Short mmCIF file of C-alpha atoms and ligand atoms in Angstrom, two decimals:
data_model
loop_
_atom_site.label_atom_id
_atom_site.label_comp_id
_atom_site.label_asym_id
_atom_site.label_seq_id
_atom_site.Cartn_x
_atom_site.Cartn_y
_atom_site.Cartn_z
CA UNK A 6 -22.61 -29.87 16.40
CA UNK A 7 -20.52 -32.66 15.52
CA UNK A 8 -21.08 -32.30 11.82
CA UNK A 9 -20.65 -28.58 11.97
CA UNK A 10 -16.85 -29.43 13.43
CA UNK A 11 -16.19 -31.44 10.54
CA UNK A 12 -17.35 -29.24 7.81
CA UNK A 13 -15.25 -26.43 9.60
CA UNK A 14 -12.26 -28.47 9.25
CA UNK A 15 -12.76 -29.66 5.95
CA UNK A 16 -13.30 -26.20 4.63
CA UNK A 17 -10.05 -25.25 6.65
CA UNK A 18 -7.93 -27.81 4.91
CA UNK A 19 -9.34 -27.24 1.54
CA UNK A 20 -8.24 -23.46 1.69
CA UNK A 21 -4.65 -23.67 2.17
CA UNK A 22 -4.26 -20.13 0.64
CA UNK A 23 -6.54 -18.69 2.95
CA UNK A 24 -4.88 -20.26 5.96
CA UNK A 25 -1.14 -19.13 5.14
CA UNK A 26 -1.20 -15.40 5.95
CA UNK A 27 -2.50 -16.38 9.69
CA UNK A 28 0.68 -18.33 10.40
CA UNK A 29 2.75 -15.21 10.11
CA UNK A 30 5.22 -14.26 12.81
CA UNK A 31 2.70 -13.62 15.51
CA UNK A 32 0.83 -17.00 15.24
CA UNK A 33 2.42 -20.18 16.99
CA UNK A 34 3.55 -22.79 14.25
CA UNK A 35 2.38 -26.28 14.87
CA UNK A 36 2.03 -29.03 12.62
CA UNK A 37 3.68 -32.52 12.62
CA UNK A 38 6.79 -31.31 10.97
CA UNK A 39 7.19 -27.61 12.79
CA UNK A 40 6.67 -26.51 16.02
CA UNK A 41 7.54 -22.84 16.97
CA UNK A 42 6.08 -20.72 19.51
CA UNK A 43 5.74 -16.96 18.63
CA UNK A 44 6.88 -15.85 22.20
CA UNK A 45 9.37 -16.83 24.98
CA UNK A 46 6.08 -18.15 26.93
CA UNK A 47 5.57 -20.84 24.69
CA UNK A 48 2.66 -21.95 22.86
CA UNK A 49 -0.62 -20.57 23.67
CA UNK A 50 -2.61 -23.56 23.85
CA UNK A 51 -5.86 -22.15 24.24
CA UNK A 52 -5.68 -20.41 20.90
CA UNK A 53 -4.31 -23.74 19.32
CA UNK A 54 -7.71 -25.53 20.79
CA UNK A 55 -9.81 -23.15 18.93
CA UNK A 56 -7.68 -23.30 15.72
CA UNK A 57 -7.54 -27.15 15.68
CA UNK A 58 -11.16 -27.22 16.63
CA UNK A 59 -10.86 -29.53 19.57
CA UNK A 60 -11.99 -29.20 22.99
CA UNK A 61 -10.43 -28.59 26.53
CA UNK A 62 -10.12 -31.47 29.15
CA UNK A 63 -12.27 -29.76 31.49
CA UNK A 64 -12.41 -30.55 35.48
CA UNK A 65 -15.89 -32.10 35.08
CA UNK A 66 -14.12 -34.73 32.39
CA UNK A 67 -11.62 -35.36 35.16
CA UNK A 68 -13.90 -35.98 37.52
CA UNK A 69 -15.78 -38.25 35.63
CA UNK A 70 -12.74 -40.24 34.69
CA UNK A 71 -11.55 -40.59 38.19
CA UNK A 72 -15.03 -41.63 39.25
CA UNK A 73 -15.19 -44.35 36.43
CA UNK A 74 -12.00 -45.59 36.77
CA UNK A 75 -11.63 -45.44 40.54
CA UNK A 76 -7.99 -44.16 39.71
CA UNK A 77 -6.45 -40.83 40.60
CA UNK A 78 -6.02 -38.91 37.36
CA UNK A 79 -2.19 -39.01 36.26
CA UNK A 80 -0.07 -36.07 37.09
CA UNK A 81 -0.02 -35.45 33.09
CA UNK A 82 -4.13 -34.80 33.70
CA UNK A 83 -3.93 -33.00 36.86
CA UNK A 84 -1.43 -30.62 35.66
CA UNK A 85 -2.97 -30.02 32.24
CA UNK A 86 0.16 -31.51 30.38
CA UNK A 87 -2.73 -33.55 28.39
CA UNK A 88 -4.88 -30.69 28.16
CA UNK A 89 -7.14 -31.52 25.19
CA UNK A 90 -8.98 -33.80 23.41
CA UNK A 91 -11.72 -35.05 20.61
CA UNK A 92 -14.67 -37.54 21.66
CA UNK A 93 -12.62 -38.51 25.17
CA UNK A 94 -16.37 -38.57 26.62
CA UNK A 95 -17.13 -41.23 24.14
CA UNK A 96 -14.37 -43.62 25.19
CA UNK A 97 -15.36 -43.01 28.88
CA UNK A 98 -19.04 -44.04 27.59
CA UNK A 99 -17.68 -47.25 26.25
CA UNK A 100 -15.78 -48.11 29.47
CA UNK A 101 -18.89 -47.18 31.40
CA UNK A 102 -20.87 -49.80 29.41
CA UNK A 103 -18.00 -52.08 29.84
CA UNK A 104 -17.52 -52.40 25.92
CA UNK A 105 -14.15 -52.78 24.40
CA UNK A 106 -11.80 -50.20 22.85
CA UNK A 107 -8.10 -49.86 22.32
CA UNK A 108 -5.27 -47.39 22.19
CA UNK A 109 -3.07 -46.43 19.37
CA UNK A 110 0.02 -44.18 19.30
CA UNK A 111 3.24 -44.24 17.43
CA UNK A 112 6.59 -42.75 16.96
CA UNK A 113 8.80 -41.64 13.90
CA UNK A 114 11.96 -43.41 14.28
CA UNK A 115 14.37 -40.74 13.27
CA UNK A 116 17.22 -41.35 15.62
CA UNK A 117 18.43 -44.18 17.71
CA UNK A 118 17.86 -42.80 21.19
CA UNK A 119 14.69 -41.37 22.57
CA UNK A 120 14.81 -38.01 24.55
CA UNK A 121 12.47 -37.17 27.53
CA UNK A 122 9.89 -35.48 25.39
CA UNK A 123 9.41 -38.70 23.47
CA UNK A 124 8.69 -40.53 26.62
CA UNK A 125 5.58 -38.46 27.49
CA UNK A 126 3.05 -39.91 25.05
CA UNK A 127 4.40 -43.54 26.03
CA UNK A 128 4.18 -42.93 29.78
CA UNK A 129 1.01 -41.81 29.34
CA UNK A 130 -0.13 -44.44 27.21
CA UNK A 131 1.02 -46.98 29.89
CA UNK A 132 -0.96 -45.64 32.58
CA UNK A 133 -4.15 -45.46 30.38
CA UNK A 134 -3.33 -49.38 29.64
CA UNK A 135 -3.23 -49.80 33.28
CA UNK A 136 -6.23 -47.94 34.30
CA UNK A 137 -8.63 -49.59 31.51
CA UNK A 138 -7.00 -52.82 30.79
CA UNK A 139 -7.07 -52.71 27.04
CA UNK A 140 -5.14 -53.60 23.92
CA UNK A 141 -2.39 -51.02 22.99
CA UNK A 142 -1.07 -50.81 19.39
CA UNK A 143 2.21 -48.61 18.42
CA UNK A 144 2.99 -47.76 15.21
CA UNK A 145 6.92 -47.18 14.15
CA UNK A 146 6.45 -44.93 11.14
CA UNK A 147 9.94 -45.76 9.39
CA UNK A 148 8.49 -44.73 6.19
CA UNK A 149 7.53 -41.55 7.36
CA UNK A 150 10.73 -40.74 8.57
CA UNK A 151 12.45 -41.86 5.37
CA UNK A 152 10.56 -39.55 3.17
CA UNK A 153 11.19 -36.48 5.61
CA UNK A 154 14.79 -36.91 6.38
CA UNK A 155 17.08 -36.30 3.29
CA UNK A 156 20.18 -37.94 4.70
CA UNK A 157 18.60 -41.36 6.16
CA UNK A 158 18.43 -44.50 4.30
CA UNK A 159 15.46 -47.03 4.51
CA UNK A 160 17.62 -49.11 6.34
CA UNK A 161 18.81 -46.73 8.90
CA UNK A 162 15.21 -45.99 9.76
CA UNK A 163 14.14 -49.59 10.12
CA UNK A 164 17.03 -49.86 12.45
CA UNK A 165 16.21 -46.53 14.42
CA UNK A 166 12.84 -48.30 14.70
CA UNK A 167 13.97 -51.35 16.37
CA UNK A 168 16.19 -49.28 18.82
CA UNK A 169 13.10 -47.16 19.51
CA UNK A 170 11.13 -50.43 20.09
CA UNK A 171 13.43 -51.41 22.77
CA UNK A 172 13.14 -48.27 24.74
CA UNK A 173 9.10 -48.27 23.95
CA UNK A 174 8.95 -51.67 25.82
CA UNK A 175 11.16 -50.53 28.64
CA UNK A 176 8.27 -48.31 29.58
CA UNK A 177 6.59 -51.52 30.83
CA UNK A 178 3.45 -52.26 28.59
CA UNK A 179 1.64 -55.33 29.30
CA UNK A 180 3.11 -57.88 26.84
CA UNK A 181 -0.15 -59.80 26.68
CA UNK A 182 -1.92 -56.88 25.29
CA UNK A 183 0.45 -54.69 23.28
CA UNK A 184 1.60 -54.98 19.48
CA UNK A 185 4.37 -52.81 18.12
CA UNK A 186 4.94 -52.90 14.80
CA UNK A 187 7.13 -51.12 11.96
CA UNK A 188 5.21 -49.81 8.82
CA UNK A 189 7.78 -51.52 6.48
CA UNK A 190 6.98 -54.91 8.00
CA UNK A 191 3.33 -54.37 8.86
CA UNK A 192 2.09 -52.44 5.66
CA UNK A 193 -0.12 -55.01 3.85
CA UNK A 194 -2.44 -55.16 7.04
CA UNK A 195 -2.73 -51.62 7.02
CA UNK A 196 -3.01 -51.03 3.26
CA UNK A 197 -7.01 -51.44 2.93
CA UNK A 198 -7.89 -48.94 5.37
CA UNK A 199 -5.20 -46.92 4.17
CA UNK A 200 -6.90 -46.94 0.56
CA UNK A 201 -10.20 -45.97 2.19
CA UNK A 202 -8.63 -42.93 3.58
CA UNK A 203 -6.80 -42.29 0.53
CA UNK A 204 -9.77 -42.10 -1.61
CA UNK A 205 -11.08 -39.30 0.51
CA UNK A 206 -8.43 -36.98 0.96
CA UNK A 207 -7.32 -34.57 -1.70
CA UNK A 208 -3.99 -33.01 -2.71
CA UNK A 209 -5.38 -29.71 -1.58
CA UNK A 210 -6.19 -31.09 1.95
CA UNK A 211 -2.96 -32.55 2.15
CA UNK A 212 -1.33 -29.18 1.33
CA UNK A 213 -3.51 -27.24 3.76
CA UNK A 214 -3.38 -29.78 6.68
CA UNK A 215 0.56 -30.23 6.54
CA UNK A 216 2.11 -27.55 4.71
CA UNK A 217 3.89 -29.38 1.90
CA UNK A 218 4.32 -27.75 -1.41
CA UNK A 219 5.03 -28.74 -5.04
CA UNK A 220 8.68 -29.48 -4.58
CA UNK A 221 8.14 -31.80 -1.75
CA UNK A 222 8.46 -35.40 -2.72
CA UNK A 223 5.31 -37.66 -3.57
CA UNK A 224 6.01 -39.80 -0.73
CA UNK A 225 4.98 -37.29 1.90
CA UNK A 226 1.85 -36.65 -0.01
CA UNK A 227 1.29 -40.68 0.36
CA UNK A 228 2.07 -41.12 3.42
CA UNK A 229 -0.77 -39.69 5.59
CA UNK A 230 -3.26 -42.56 4.93
CA UNK A 231 -0.69 -45.15 6.86
CA UNK A 232 -0.86 -43.39 10.02
CA UNK A 233 -4.59 -42.96 9.74
CA UNK A 234 -5.07 -46.84 9.03
CA UNK A 235 -4.37 -47.88 12.67
CA UNK A 236 -7.04 -46.02 14.11
CA UNK A 237 -9.45 -48.67 12.60
CA UNK A 238 -9.68 -51.82 14.35
CA UNK A 239 -9.95 -53.98 11.29
CA UNK A 240 -5.99 -52.98 10.55
CA UNK A 241 -5.46 -55.67 13.32
CA UNK A 242 -7.05 -58.74 12.38
CA UNK A 243 -5.14 -60.85 14.68
CA UNK A 244 -6.43 -58.74 17.69
CA UNK A 245 -10.04 -57.75 16.56
CA UNK A 246 -10.68 -60.06 13.70
CA UNK A 247 -12.75 -58.32 10.94
CA UNK A 248 -14.45 -55.95 13.61
CA UNK A 249 -14.08 -52.74 12.48
CA UNK A 250 -16.49 -51.49 15.01
CA UNK A 251 -14.03 -51.07 17.97
CA UNK A 252 -13.49 -47.48 18.98
CA UNK A 253 -9.75 -46.39 19.32
CA UNK A 254 -8.17 -43.72 21.67
CA UNK A 255 -4.95 -42.09 20.15
CA UNK A 256 -2.70 -40.31 22.99
CA UNK A 257 -0.36 -37.95 20.86
CA UNK A 258 1.28 -34.74 21.30
CA UNK A 259 -0.79 -31.83 19.79
CA UNK A 260 1.52 -31.55 16.49
CA UNK A 261 0.01 -34.85 15.52
CA UNK A 262 -3.75 -33.70 15.59
CA UNK A 263 -3.52 -32.69 11.77
CA UNK A 264 -3.18 -36.36 10.90
CA UNK A 265 -6.18 -37.32 13.05
CA UNK A 266 -8.21 -34.41 11.96
CA UNK A 267 -8.01 -36.01 8.23
CA UNK A 268 -8.53 -39.55 9.60
CA UNK A 269 -11.63 -38.47 11.38
CA UNK A 270 -12.93 -36.60 8.31
CA UNK A 271 -12.37 -39.51 5.85
CA UNK A 272 -13.62 -42.14 8.70
CA UNK A 273 -17.15 -40.32 8.17
CA UNK A 274 -17.04 -40.42 4.44
CA UNK A 275 -16.09 -44.31 4.42
CA UNK A 276 -18.59 -45.52 7.29
CA UNK A 277 -15.91 -46.15 9.71
CA UNK A 278 -15.63 -44.93 13.25
CA UNK A 279 -14.22 -41.61 13.91
CA UNK A 280 -11.12 -42.21 16.35
CA UNK A 281 -11.01 -40.41 19.68
CA UNK A 282 -7.86 -38.17 20.63
CA UNK A 283 -6.04 -37.09 23.49
CA UNK A 284 -3.27 -34.38 22.99
CA UNK A 285 -0.40 -33.31 25.16
CA UNK A 286 1.49 -30.05 25.39
CA UNK A 287 4.95 -30.31 24.19
CA UNK A 288 7.98 -30.79 26.15
CA UNK A 289 10.26 -27.95 25.82
CA UNK A 290 13.70 -27.74 24.95
CA UNK A 291 16.58 -26.89 27.50
CA UNK A 292 16.95 -23.50 25.73
CA UNK A 293 13.31 -22.28 26.50
CA UNK A 294 9.89 -22.75 25.68
CA UNK A 295 9.89 -21.37 22.22
CA UNK A 296 10.71 -24.83 20.87
CA UNK A 297 10.22 -28.24 21.65
CA UNK A 298 12.93 -30.70 22.68
CA UNK A 299 14.27 -32.01 19.47
CA UNK A 300 16.42 -35.28 18.92
CA UNK A 301 18.74 -33.71 16.41
CA UNK A 302 19.91 -30.70 18.50
CA UNK A 303 21.96 -32.61 21.07
CA UNK A 304 22.42 -29.57 23.42
CA UNK A 305 18.60 -29.27 23.65
CA UNK A 306 17.84 -32.56 24.83
CA UNK A 307 18.22 -35.13 27.48
CA UNK A 308 18.29 -38.78 26.24
CA UNK A 309 17.18 -41.88 27.70
CA UNK A 310 20.72 -43.11 27.40
CA UNK A 311 22.47 -40.08 29.13
CA UNK A 312 24.79 -40.46 32.16
CA UNK A 313 24.01 -38.85 35.44
CA UNK A 314 26.85 -36.47 34.94
CA UNK A 315 25.63 -35.57 31.33
CA UNK A 316 22.17 -34.92 32.88
CA UNK A 317 23.39 -32.66 35.34
CA UNK A 318 25.92 -30.86 33.05
CA UNK A 319 23.03 -30.17 30.45
CA UNK A 320 20.74 -28.81 32.89
CA UNK A 321 23.05 -26.59 34.73
CA UNK A 322 24.79 -25.37 31.41
CA UNK A 323 21.70 -25.20 29.12
CA UNK A 324 18.10 -25.34 31.10
CA UNK A 325 16.99 -21.48 30.49
CA UNK A 326 16.18 -19.87 33.74
CA UNK A 327 13.47 -17.60 34.98
CA UNK A 328 15.28 -16.21 38.04
CA UNK A 329 16.81 -12.90 38.16
CA UNK A 330 20.49 -12.37 36.91
CA UNK A 331 21.86 -12.38 40.67
CA UNK A 332 21.43 -14.10 43.86
CA UNK A 333 20.83 -10.66 45.38
CA UNK A 334 18.06 -9.97 42.85
CA UNK A 335 16.55 -13.30 43.07
CA UNK A 336 16.23 -13.08 46.91
CA UNK A 337 15.46 -9.19 47.22
CA UNK A 338 12.57 -8.52 49.16
CA UNK A 339 9.92 -6.53 47.61
CA UNK A 340 6.24 -6.46 46.19
CA UNK A 341 5.50 -9.47 43.75
CA UNK A 342 3.15 -9.25 41.17
CA UNK A 343 2.59 -13.27 40.34
CA UNK A 344 0.70 -12.81 37.08
CA UNK A 345 3.43 -10.19 35.90
CA UNK A 346 5.66 -11.76 33.13
CA UNK A 347 8.89 -10.18 34.56
CA UNK A 348 8.74 -9.84 38.34
CA UNK A 349 10.92 -7.74 40.05
CA UNK A 350 12.17 -10.21 42.43
CA UNK A 351 11.85 -14.13 42.33
CA UNK A 352 11.65 -16.52 39.28
CA UNK A 353 9.51 -16.13 36.33
CA UNK A 354 7.97 -19.48 36.25
CA UNK A 355 6.16 -19.07 33.12
CA UNK A 356 9.50 -19.37 30.98
CA UNK A 357 11.87 -21.42 33.40
CA UNK A 358 12.61 -24.67 32.14
CA UNK A 359 13.73 -26.60 35.26
CA UNK A 360 10.21 -25.62 36.73
CA UNK A 361 8.17 -26.85 33.60
CA UNK A 362 10.31 -30.09 33.49
CA UNK A 363 9.53 -30.55 37.39
CA UNK A 364 5.74 -30.29 36.29
CA UNK A 365 6.28 -33.03 33.88
CA UNK A 366 8.47 -35.40 36.35
CA UNK A 367 7.92 -34.70 39.91
CA UNK A 368 4.98 -36.84 41.03
CA UNK A 369 4.32 -34.82 44.64
CA UNK A 370 1.62 -32.20 43.63
CA UNK A 371 2.55 -30.75 47.38
CA UNK A 372 6.41 -30.52 46.87
CA UNK A 373 5.88 -28.91 43.41
CA UNK A 374 3.63 -26.25 44.73
CA UNK A 375 5.78 -25.45 47.38
CA UNK A 376 9.04 -25.19 45.13
CA UNK A 377 6.90 -23.07 42.56
CA UNK A 378 5.81 -20.74 45.40
CA UNK A 379 9.19 -20.46 47.10
CA UNK A 380 11.14 -20.00 43.86
CA UNK A 381 8.59 -17.26 42.51
CA UNK A 382 9.28 -15.50 45.95
CA UNK A 383 12.74 -15.68 45.71
CA UNK A 384 13.43 -17.99 48.59
CA UNK A 385 14.88 -20.80 46.47
CA UNK A 386 17.44 -19.97 43.80
CA UNK A 387 17.64 -21.47 40.16
CA UNK A 388 20.50 -23.72 41.30
CA UNK A 389 18.78 -25.17 44.11
CA UNK A 390 15.49 -25.89 42.02
CA UNK A 391 18.09 -27.23 39.13
CA UNK A 392 19.69 -29.45 41.71
CA UNK A 393 16.20 -30.77 42.49
CA UNK A 394 15.29 -31.60 39.00
CA UNK A 395 18.96 -33.38 38.31
CA UNK A 396 18.26 -36.03 41.00
CA UNK A 397 14.52 -36.67 39.80
CA UNK A 398 15.74 -36.81 36.23
CA UNK A 399 18.95 -39.02 37.16
CA UNK A 400 16.75 -41.45 38.89
CA UNK A 401 13.92 -41.52 36.21
CA UNK A 402 16.65 -42.27 33.13
CA UNK A 403 18.43 -44.67 35.61
CA UNK A 404 15.53 -46.75 36.01
CA UNK A 405 14.58 -46.86 32.53
CA UNK A 406 18.23 -47.62 31.76
CA UNK A 407 18.24 -50.86 34.23
CA UNK A 408 14.53 -51.84 32.48
CA UNK A 409 16.41 -51.51 29.08
CA UNK A 410 19.30 -53.64 30.13
CA UNK A 411 17.05 -56.49 31.42
CA UNK A 412 15.11 -56.53 28.25
CA UNK A 413 18.12 -56.93 26.11
CA UNK A 414 19.37 -59.92 27.22
N1 LIG B 8 3.98 -39.28 13.11
C1 LIG B 8 4.43 -39.68 14.43
C2 LIG B 8 6.05 -38.93 14.61
O1 LIG B 8 6.62 -38.79 13.79
C3 LIG B 8 4.50 -40.95 14.64
C4 LIG B 8 3.28 -41.62 14.81
C5 LIG B 8 2.65 -42.44 14.01
C6 LIG B 8 2.30 -41.15 15.83
N2 LIG B 8 1.26 -43.06 14.63
C7 LIG B 8 0.84 -42.21 15.77
C8 LIG B 8 2.20 -40.42 17.04
C9 LIG B 8 -0.23 -42.22 16.31
C10 LIG B 8 1.02 -40.37 17.85
C11 LIG B 8 -0.22 -41.17 17.50
O2 LIG B 8 6.61 -39.10 15.99
#
């Protein structure tokens, strides 16, 4: 089964020309450098799971997680925000046997401030660290961003990495068990494993997996093995010694999966362990579910440096509403077909950005369900839902800033 999956992936990667037409207008576009949904409802994640060849996180798997750890699954798991995986069950087996494993995640430092979407994998990684009590390694790919952003200097990327590390620390990782590094500092330790991966990935595969073409700089082609390397425990001799048999779990947004599909393929060929993955969906832009929140478009994002007033203004002004055009229409009584994408009264939750953000940030399941129900029926107005969201996010961002301040001194 496993073998079949790998062969399939490899074949796909080696046939870029065959894959290209599928990515036409009606297909969602998802790779580490582009995310764009074909429709306003956002990415079709079930289709993506099939296309990428990963597995859905099932209620049974979550049950097992809960029984083993004795912890309630994080709201990101309860609500299907982390929705897909590769070999997560193997990590749970490892935990059940009380054997070691570690967690690896990362960030491409392309701007000084992080936004809400950037926080999702880090919040989730911290939760997993608390639950499993295992080492976490965090890679800052200043090299990757340098290759990909025409207007950035190496020094700027390195500085952004330092700025970002402060925000990452503020998420509250266990300082005893967390190692955060920039590629430009740590590259020598990664190099051995990067070489092994590089030897087993062809130019055709890189083109197929990442969509680069002949006018892209060679740095872009050369970089992917460096993102693969931290998935192998021998890249961290100060934590694991020379042991390359400690399994790795990688929490990530699903656009990063191409890197780790490549990593898993190469691992088999060089006799290293295939890392496990757990994937999140994207955090939508304020403007709607077609795109993800982007650090380079100020009005699409809420930054961790925003003031309470900026948060309020941005949500009120830009957050796309699935409600009706007028108060009267939103409240009007009538028949409601919940599954229909354009209801005659009430809000269409599928496209409503404030409601989506609430799914990510409001902890209380009962309250969330109640808001959804009332909003959909027209008993709540967009303004009221936004007002609730504004309070939730103002509190989240302010708490983060307090922590950040403390860490800065
Ligand atoms: N390439 C990622 C980005 O641009 C950064 C990254 C490096 C990463 N290693 C990772 C993300 C591991 C998730 C998991 O943001």
